[in-house]
Short mmCIF file of C-alpha atoms in Angstrom, two decimals:
data_model
loop_
_atom_site.label_atom_id
_atom_site.label_comp_id
_atom_site.label_asym_id
_atom_site.label_seq_id
_atom_site.Cartn_x
_atom_site.Cartn_y
_atom_site.Cartn_z
CA MET A 1 127.03 119.65 125.73
CA ILE A 2 123.72 120.85 126.58
CA TRP A 3 122.35 123.77 124.63
CA ASN A 4 119.50 124.90 126.74
CA GLU A 5 119.74 123.35 130.09
CA LYS A 6 116.60 125.21 131.32
CA ILE A 7 114.36 123.48 129.11
CA GLU A 8 116.21 120.25 128.38
CA CYS A 9 116.56 119.27 132.07
CA ILE A 10 113.11 120.71 133.42
CA SER A 11 111.23 118.66 135.81
CA ARG A 12 108.47 116.67 134.52
CA LEU A 13 105.97 118.26 136.50
CA GLU A 14 107.12 121.70 135.13
CA MET A 15 107.15 120.38 131.41
CA ARG A 16 103.53 119.25 131.75
CA THR A 17 102.45 122.61 133.02
CA LEU A 18 104.19 124.33 130.27
CA GLN A 19 102.69 122.01 127.62
CA GLY A 20 99.38 122.52 128.98
CA GLU A 21 99.54 126.06 128.52
CA LYS A 22 100.83 125.89 125.18
CA LEU A 23 98.05 123.27 124.24
CA LYS A 24 95.28 125.99 125.25
CA GLU A 25 96.91 128.47 123.52
CA LEU A 26 97.39 126.31 120.17
CA VAL A 27 93.79 125.04 120.35
CA ASN A 28 92.40 128.48 120.55
CA HIS A 29 94.79 129.71 117.51
CA VAL A 30 93.49 126.74 115.28
CA TYR A 31 89.70 127.06 116.22
CA LYS A 32 89.85 130.69 115.47
CA ASN A 33 92.02 130.43 112.27
CA VAL A 34 91.89 126.82 110.65
CA THR A 35 88.28 126.09 109.35
CA PHE A 36 89.27 122.43 108.96
CA TYR A 37 90.05 122.14 112.62
CA ARG A 38 87.03 124.24 113.72
CA ASN A 39 84.80 122.04 111.53
CA ARG A 40 86.39 118.91 113.10
CA MET A 41 86.29 119.85 116.66
CA ASP A 42 82.44 121.10 116.14
CA GLU A 43 81.55 117.49 114.92
CA MET A 44 83.20 115.91 117.96
CA GLY A 45 81.59 118.47 120.25
CA VAL A 46 84.75 119.78 121.48
CA LYS A 47 85.55 123.51 122.26
CA PRO A 48 88.59 125.22 123.16
CA ALA A 49 87.39 126.03 126.52
CA ASP A 50 87.34 122.08 127.23
CA ILE A 51 91.16 122.01 126.98
CA GLN A 52 92.46 122.81 130.31
CA SER A 53 95.48 120.72 130.59
CA ILE A 54 97.93 118.45 128.59
CA ASP A 55 95.80 115.40 129.59
CA ASP A 56 92.88 116.78 127.65
CA ILE A 57 94.89 116.40 124.42
CA VAL A 58 92.83 112.84 124.02
CA LYS A 59 89.79 114.98 123.24
CA LEU A 60 91.07 116.48 119.97
CA PRO A 61 90.80 115.41 116.59
CA PHE A 62 93.86 113.33 114.85
CA THR A 63 95.46 114.97 111.44
CA TYR A 64 96.80 112.62 108.71
CA LYS A 65 98.96 113.40 105.58
CA THR A 66 95.64 112.97 103.47
CA ASP A 67 94.20 116.03 105.45
CA LEU A 68 97.04 118.20 104.34
CA ARG A 69 97.01 116.83 100.61
CA ASP A 70 93.11 117.48 100.72
CA HIS A 71 93.67 120.94 101.68
CA TYR A 72 96.41 121.82 99.16
CA PRO A 73 98.35 124.20 99.17
CA PHE A 74 97.50 126.36 101.92
CA GLY A 75 94.06 125.45 103.30
CA LEU A 76 95.44 124.38 106.92
CA PHE A 77 97.58 127.54 107.18
CA ALA A 78 96.76 129.42 110.20
CA VAL A 79 98.15 132.84 109.49
CA PRO A 80 97.67 134.89 106.14
CA MET A 81 100.45 134.27 103.55
CA LYS A 82 101.87 137.77 104.20
CA GLU A 83 103.16 136.41 107.64
CA ILE A 84 104.63 133.30 105.95
CA VAL A 85 108.23 133.76 105.27
CA ARG A 86 109.00 130.37 103.85
CA VAL A 87 107.10 127.53 102.24
CA HIS A 88 108.42 123.96 102.21
CA ALA A 89 106.71 120.91 100.41
CA SER A 90 107.35 117.01 100.69
CA SER A 91 107.99 114.85 97.67
CA GLY A 92 105.18 112.46 98.15
CA THR A 93 105.28 109.32 96.11
CA THR A 94 101.49 109.66 95.15
CA GLY A 95 99.31 112.47 94.79
CA LYS A 96 100.02 116.22 95.63
CA PRO A 97 103.02 117.08 97.99
CA THR A 98 102.01 118.23 101.50
CA THR A 99 102.99 121.99 102.03
CA VAL A 100 104.02 123.63 104.91
CA GLY A 101 104.65 127.39 105.91
CA TYR A 102 106.79 129.09 108.76
CA THR A 103 106.47 132.43 110.13
CA ILE A 104 109.56 134.11 111.45
CA LYS A 105 108.88 132.90 115.00
CA ASP A 106 108.40 129.24 113.40
CA ILE A 107 112.00 129.74 111.86
CA GLU A 108 113.48 131.08 115.28
CA ASN A 109 112.13 127.91 117.05
CA TRP A 110 113.44 125.61 114.17
CA ARG A 111 116.96 127.11 114.66
CA GLU A 112 116.60 126.50 118.45
CA VAL A 113 115.58 122.75 118.29
CA LEU A 114 118.02 121.97 115.61
CA ALA A 115 120.82 123.70 117.87
CA ARG A 116 120.01 121.50 120.66
CA CYS A 117 120.25 118.28 118.43
CA LEU A 118 123.62 119.37 117.11
CA ALA A 119 125.04 120.32 120.69
CA MET A 120 123.66 116.88 121.82
CA ALA A 121 125.92 115.33 119.19
CA GLY A 122 128.93 117.34 120.36
CA ILE A 123 128.95 119.93 117.61
CA SER A 124 130.20 123.24 118.31
CA SER A 125 131.52 126.45 116.48
CA ASP A 126 134.75 124.60 116.17
CA ASP A 127 133.27 122.48 113.59
CA ILE A 128 133.03 122.52 109.71
CA MET A 129 129.70 120.78 108.85
CA GLN A 130 129.00 119.49 105.23
CA VAL A 131 125.37 119.50 104.67
CA SER A 132 124.84 116.86 101.93
CA TYR A 133 121.08 116.83 102.65
CA GLY A 134 119.06 118.37 99.53
CA TYR A 135 118.28 122.00 99.55
CA GLY A 136 115.08 123.37 97.98
CA LEU A 137 111.40 122.32 98.96
CA PHE A 138 112.88 119.38 101.07
CA THR A 139 113.20 120.62 104.70
CA GLY A 140 116.62 118.63 105.39
CA GLY A 141 119.22 120.91 103.79
CA LEU A 142 117.99 124.28 105.01
CA GLY A 143 116.79 122.95 108.48
CA VAL A 144 120.16 121.55 109.39
CA HIS A 145 122.00 124.36 107.67
CA TYR A 146 120.18 126.97 109.97
CA GLY A 147 120.62 124.93 113.22
CA ALA A 148 124.73 124.51 112.17
CA GLU A 149 124.75 128.36 111.87
CA THR A 150 123.16 128.83 115.24
CA VAL A 151 125.72 126.84 117.07
CA GLY A 152 128.40 128.61 115.03
CA CYS A 153 129.68 125.86 112.69
CA SER A 154 131.43 126.81 109.51
CA VAL A 155 128.88 125.45 106.83
CA ILE A 156 129.50 123.87 103.49
CA PRO A 157 126.09 123.76 101.92
CA ILE A 158 126.94 121.29 99.16
CA SER A 159 123.38 119.63 98.89
CA GLY A 160 122.98 116.03 97.66
CA GLY A 161 124.74 114.25 94.84
CA ASN A 162 127.98 114.60 93.02
CA THR A 163 129.77 112.15 94.82
CA ARG A 164 133.52 113.01 93.68
CA ARG A 165 132.89 116.55 94.47
CA GLN A 166 131.25 115.58 97.90
CA LEU A 167 134.64 113.75 98.79
CA GLN A 168 136.77 116.45 97.36
CA LEU A 169 135.49 119.37 99.36
CA MET A 170 135.41 117.12 102.38
CA ALA A 171 139.15 116.33 102.17
CA ASP A 172 140.12 119.86 100.94
CA PHE A 173 137.90 122.02 103.25
CA GLY A 174 138.52 119.67 106.34
CA SER A 175 134.75 118.90 107.18
CA THR A 176 134.45 117.49 110.70
CA VAL A 177 130.69 116.74 110.51
CA LEU A 178 128.73 115.16 107.65
CA ALA A 179 124.84 115.52 107.58
CA CYS A 180 122.98 113.26 105.05
CA THR A 181 120.87 109.99 104.70
CA PRO A 182 122.73 106.95 106.40
CA SER A 183 122.29 105.36 102.89
CA TYR A 184 124.33 108.21 101.32
CA ALA A 185 126.98 108.02 103.95
CA LEU A 186 127.40 104.28 103.30
CA HIS A 187 127.61 105.14 99.80
CA LEU A 188 130.33 107.92 100.26
CA ALA A 189 132.33 105.54 102.22
CA GLY A 190 132.37 102.89 99.46
CA ALA A 191 133.24 105.31 96.91
CA LEU A 192 136.38 106.62 98.81
CA ALA A 193 139.04 104.46 97.21
CA GLU A 194 137.60 104.49 93.83
CA ASN A 195 138.10 108.32 93.83
CA GLY A 196 141.47 108.04 95.20
CA TYR A 197 140.94 108.88 98.97
CA SER A 198 141.31 106.84 102.14
CA LEU A 199 140.17 107.69 105.75
CA ALA A 200 143.74 109.41 106.30
CA ASP A 201 142.66 112.20 103.87
CA MET A 202 139.55 112.98 106.06
CA LYS A 203 138.82 114.90 109.36
CA LEU A 204 135.47 113.73 109.95
CA LYS A 205 134.49 113.18 113.66
CA ILE A 206 130.65 113.15 113.72
CA GLY A 207 127.97 112.21 111.39
CA ILE A 208 124.16 113.45 111.54
CA PHE A 209 122.24 110.93 109.90
CA GLY A 210 118.30 110.94 109.50
CA ALA A 211 115.35 111.19 106.86
CA GLU A 212 114.85 107.40 106.30
CA PRO A 213 114.71 104.58 109.04
CA TRP A 214 117.79 102.70 109.77
CA THR A 215 119.03 100.22 112.30
CA GLU A 216 121.42 100.14 115.15
CA ASN A 217 123.70 97.85 113.16
CA MET A 218 123.73 100.56 110.42
CA ARG A 219 124.88 102.91 112.91
CA LEU A 220 127.82 100.80 113.83
CA GLU A 221 128.74 100.09 110.38
CA LEU A 222 128.77 103.79 109.52
CA GLU A 223 131.18 104.34 112.54
CA LYS A 224 133.48 101.64 111.54
CA LYS A 225 133.65 102.54 107.95
CA TRP A 226 134.01 106.42 108.52
CA GLY A 227 135.79 106.40 112.06
CA ILE A 228 133.00 108.53 113.51
CA LYS A 229 130.39 108.76 116.18
CA ALA A 230 127.12 108.58 114.29
CA PHE A 231 123.93 110.18 115.64
CA ASP A 232 120.20 109.93 114.62
CA ILE A 233 118.30 113.21 113.96
CA TYR A 234 114.58 112.87 113.33
CA GLY A 235 111.86 115.11 111.92
CA LEU A 236 109.37 115.33 109.09
CA SER A 237 108.20 118.13 107.10
CA GLU A 238 104.61 118.32 108.51
CA ILE A 239 106.04 118.87 112.18
CA MET A 240 108.87 120.99 111.52
CA GLY A 241 111.51 119.27 109.31
CA PRO A 242 114.71 117.82 111.09
CA GLY A 243 114.96 118.59 114.63
CA VAL A 244 112.10 117.16 116.16
CA ALA A 245 114.41 114.60 118.13
CA ASN A 246 118.04 113.44 118.53
CA ASP A 247 119.95 110.95 120.03
CA CYS A 248 122.69 111.70 122.64
CA GLU A 249 125.89 109.94 123.13
CA TYR A 250 124.15 107.29 125.07
CA HIS A 251 122.11 106.11 121.98
CA ALA A 252 119.39 105.06 124.58
CA GLY A 253 116.76 106.66 122.43
CA LEU A 254 115.99 110.12 120.63
CA HIS A 255 115.36 113.07 123.03
CA VAL A 256 112.28 114.93 121.84
CA HIS A 257 112.04 118.63 122.16
CA GLU A 258 108.70 118.26 123.69
CA ASP A 259 108.15 121.84 124.89
CA HIS A 260 107.60 122.15 121.03
CA PHE A 261 106.33 118.78 119.95
CA TYR A 262 104.05 116.92 122.05
CA PRO A 263 104.52 113.07 121.36
CA GLU A 264 101.81 110.13 121.97
CA ILE A 265 101.80 106.56 121.11
CA VAL A 266 98.68 105.31 119.82
CA ASP A 267 97.37 101.79 118.90
CA PRO A 268 97.86 101.33 114.90
CA ILE A 269 94.36 100.01 114.55
CA THR A 270 92.29 101.51 117.34
CA LYS A 271 94.12 104.86 117.61
CA LYS A 272 93.61 104.69 121.40
CA PRO A 273 96.64 105.78 123.58
CA LEU A 274 99.01 103.07 124.55
CA ASN A 275 100.73 102.75 127.82
CA ILE A 276 104.17 104.07 128.49
CA GLY A 277 106.73 101.53 126.97
CA GLU A 278 103.97 99.96 124.35
CA GLU A 279 105.17 100.18 120.56
CA GLY A 280 102.58 101.82 118.39
CA GLU A 281 102.17 105.01 116.07
CA LEU A 282 104.11 108.09 116.80
CA VAL A 283 101.57 111.14 117.12
CA PHE A 284 102.86 114.83 117.27
CA THR A 285 101.02 117.72 118.20
CA THR A 286 102.98 121.08 117.45
CA LEU A 287 102.70 123.28 120.41
CA THR A 288 104.44 126.14 119.11
CA LYS A 289 103.90 126.32 115.25
CA GLU A 290 102.10 129.48 114.05
CA GLY A 291 102.27 129.06 110.20
CA ILE A 292 100.70 125.36 110.02
CA PRO A 293 100.00 124.11 113.49
CA LEU A 294 98.82 120.45 113.53
CA LEU A 295 96.73 118.47 116.18
CA ARG A 296 97.78 115.01 116.79
CA TYR A 297 99.33 114.44 113.60
CA ASN A 298 99.90 110.62 112.92
CA THR A 299 103.29 110.03 111.64
CA ARG A 300 102.61 106.24 111.03
CA ASP A 301 106.28 105.78 112.45
CA LEU A 302 106.47 103.06 114.79
CA SER A 303 108.07 103.78 118.23
CA THR A 304 107.92 103.79 121.97
CA LEU A 305 108.31 106.40 124.65
CA ASN A 306 110.46 106.52 127.78
CA TYR A 307 110.11 109.20 130.22
CA GLU A 308 112.94 108.21 132.57
CA LYS A 309 115.92 110.79 133.07
CA CYS A 310 118.71 109.91 130.80
CA SER A 311 122.51 109.42 131.72
CA CYS A 312 123.18 112.61 129.89
CA GLY A 313 121.28 114.50 132.57
CA ARG A 314 118.48 115.49 130.02
CA THR A 315 114.98 114.92 131.42
CA SER A 316 112.98 115.04 127.91
CA VAL A 317 111.28 112.21 126.78
CA ARG A 318 113.19 109.59 124.28
CA MET A 319 111.41 108.04 121.67
CA LYS A 320 112.74 104.56 120.30
CA LYS A 321 114.78 104.75 117.22
CA ILE A 322 112.49 104.42 114.26
CA THR A 323 113.04 101.17 112.14
CA GLY A 324 109.75 100.80 110.46
CA ARG A 325 106.25 102.25 109.65
CA SER A 326 102.78 101.08 110.00
CA ASP A 327 102.19 101.97 106.39
CA ASP A 328 105.41 100.78 104.69
CA MET A 329 104.89 97.38 106.14
CA LEU A 330 104.99 94.41 103.79
CA ILE A 331 102.70 91.53 104.60
CA ILE A 332 104.04 88.49 103.01
CA ARG A 333 102.27 85.35 103.28
CA GLY A 334 100.56 86.65 106.30
CA VAL A 335 103.77 87.74 107.99
CA ASN A 336 104.40 91.47 108.77
CA LEU A 337 108.02 92.45 107.62
CA PHE A 338 109.78 95.57 107.61
CA PRO A 339 112.79 96.24 105.29
CA SER A 340 114.92 97.17 108.26
CA GLN A 341 114.69 93.71 109.61
CA ILE A 342 116.50 92.51 106.39
CA GLU A 343 118.98 95.21 107.07
CA HIS A 344 119.51 94.15 110.69
CA VAL A 345 120.21 90.45 109.71
CA LEU A 346 122.79 91.54 107.03
CA LEU A 347 124.86 93.80 109.06
CA GLU A 348 124.81 91.45 111.97
CA MET A 349 126.05 88.55 109.68
CA GLY A 350 128.86 90.82 108.25
CA GLU A 351 129.46 88.77 105.30
CA THR A 352 128.11 91.02 102.51
CA SER A 353 127.83 94.85 101.86
CA ALA A 354 124.78 96.68 103.23
CA HIS A 355 123.63 97.42 99.85
CA TYR A 356 120.48 95.29 98.96
CA MET A 357 117.10 95.30 97.16
CA LEU A 358 114.08 93.47 98.06
CA TYR A 359 111.66 92.12 95.30
CA VAL A 360 108.15 91.07 96.18
CA ASP A 361 105.90 89.40 93.58
CA LYS A 362 102.72 86.89 93.39
CA VAL A 363 103.20 83.72 91.54
CA ASN A 364 100.19 81.28 91.24
CA ASN A 365 98.68 83.37 93.82
CA LEU A 366 101.41 82.95 96.31
CA ASP A 367 103.47 86.10 97.50
CA THR A 368 107.35 85.57 96.78
CA LEU A 369 110.44 87.27 98.27
CA GLU A 370 113.65 87.73 96.68
CA LEU A 371 116.54 89.53 98.12
CA GLN A 372 119.43 90.76 96.04
CA VAL A 373 122.46 91.75 98.15
CA GLU A 374 125.92 92.97 96.93
CA LEU A 375 129.03 91.00 97.83
CA ASP A 376 131.26 92.87 99.98
CA GLU A 377 134.67 93.62 97.71
CA ALA A 378 136.70 93.04 100.78
CA LYS A 379 135.26 89.56 101.27
CA MET A 380 134.87 88.17 97.93
CA VAL A 381 134.26 84.48 97.68
CA ASP A 382 136.53 82.26 95.40
CA THR A 383 134.03 79.53 93.96
CA ILE A 384 130.62 78.71 92.86
CA ARG A 385 130.08 76.77 95.78
CA ASP A 386 131.22 79.42 97.80
CA LEU A 387 128.48 81.59 96.64
CA GLN A 388 126.13 78.99 96.70
CA ASN A 389 126.79 78.56 100.60
CA LEU A 390 126.77 82.08 101.41
CA SER A 391 123.38 82.38 99.69
CA LYS A 392 122.01 79.50 101.69
CA LYS A 393 123.56 80.83 104.92
CA ILE A 394 121.80 84.04 104.39
CA GLU A 395 118.52 82.44 103.46
CA HIS A 396 118.71 80.44 106.71
CA ALA A 397 119.31 83.40 108.74
CA LEU A 398 116.61 85.31 107.22
CA ASN A 399 114.18 82.27 107.76
CA SER A 400 115.05 81.97 111.33
CA ALA A 401 114.77 85.86 112.01
CA LEU A 402 111.77 86.62 109.80
CA GLY A 403 109.77 83.29 109.77
CA LEU A 404 109.73 83.48 105.88
CA SER A 405 111.70 81.73 103.11
CA VAL A 406 113.56 84.35 101.03
CA LYS A 407 115.35 83.66 97.94
CA VAL A 408 118.90 85.24 98.05
CA THR A 409 120.79 86.35 95.01
CA LEU A 410 124.31 87.55 95.53
CA VAL A 411 125.30 90.30 92.91
CA GLU A 412 128.59 91.83 92.03
CA PRO A 413 129.47 95.09 94.27
CA LYS A 414 128.19 98.38 93.01
CA THR A 415 125.55 96.85 90.55
CA ILE A 416 122.44 97.87 92.83
CA ALA A 417 121.59 101.41 92.05
CA ARG A 418 122.61 104.04 94.71
CA SER A 419 120.27 106.62 96.15
CA GLU A 420 121.47 110.11 96.89
CA GLY A 421 118.32 110.83 98.94
CA LYS A 422 116.15 108.45 100.68
CA ALA A 423 117.18 104.69 100.11
CA VAL A 424 114.59 102.85 97.85
CA ARG A 425 114.96 99.21 99.30
CA VAL A 426 111.72 97.66 98.05
CA ILE A 427 110.15 96.81 94.73
CA ASP A 428 106.81 95.50 95.33
CA LYS A 429 105.49 94.13 92.15
CA ARG A 430 102.22 92.76 93.41
CA LYS A 431 101.33 96.64 93.25
CA LEU A 432 102.69 97.14 89.73
CA ALA A 433 100.43 94.08 88.19
#
């Protein structure tokens, strides 16, 4: 189902014209109202009059997460606080959180893009959605909640945590849609039997999963375990929250709502724009935000862009599914490694569970890599020799895929700590020393 056919199926020329008009308005707005951007543009010798089309976006400065933290809490807001109707903040692992503010118009736009995302996944007023993203300062819960109400869903705002209650309400209320992180969805699936439930007790049809990188193999695993269709929703607090992009039934990239969020791909080192199809850092400009508009915000997520018309009929640009970031990349003995590569190998093999923890350390000045992965209860091995053979098999597969030697330790089911929010997959002891 297409929620807003006029925009989602617009021609490329019409879209670029629309984006150019919105960019000119945006640049005038931030130059007038945000000292940070006015100073940055003046330093670069750029004035609002220099921006005449969307092609001129390359003349504008980049924005980074550190800029939001340096101007904490409201230094990048472009309207007075009396016009801000809601404030959210990200839970950064270091330093101060990044704070974002929304005007009434921002909230309306957020509802609109979320409605497009959910309709793209086939969700309608016939559905009951269980929102198991966290509510509060995190944008996930309230963001998806408002979008679900917009398409007419019956919404269960259960938030995260309390696995037993999640499953109870899912069964009792007949939830047809589950919205949460993919790792938590996998955790819930693994907890069905021990809480006295089976798939026969559930009416789930669709999963809306996001807030952390996850692989195509993870999607297939979730669809298998839950008997559902799983969709990837993308967003980040700084840009809007969930709803920046979503994949359709063809799973051939995530459709970006580019009348609100203009995407670019830049080289991670030079920050120069890359050619269509080349992988680099994903950059967004918020074309319509009033509260805290951002110019060329570097997400550090790695992706590519595809401007071909999708089989679903939408003409909006598609971004490749995010599986890693330029700033959470591990460098092990000179080799670049993303945790998602580990996940891909494990799920492709299918001989263990998908729950794992990666430990990085340094011994005698050499990087070491240990993978602890849980055994699958349904595929438990019988002898110590079987365990050793399985460990060696996984080590060989990882070495072939990564070009790195990895020590694999198999652990009992349910011994690796579960996360109710974003999954923690790496403990880098080199940074703790």
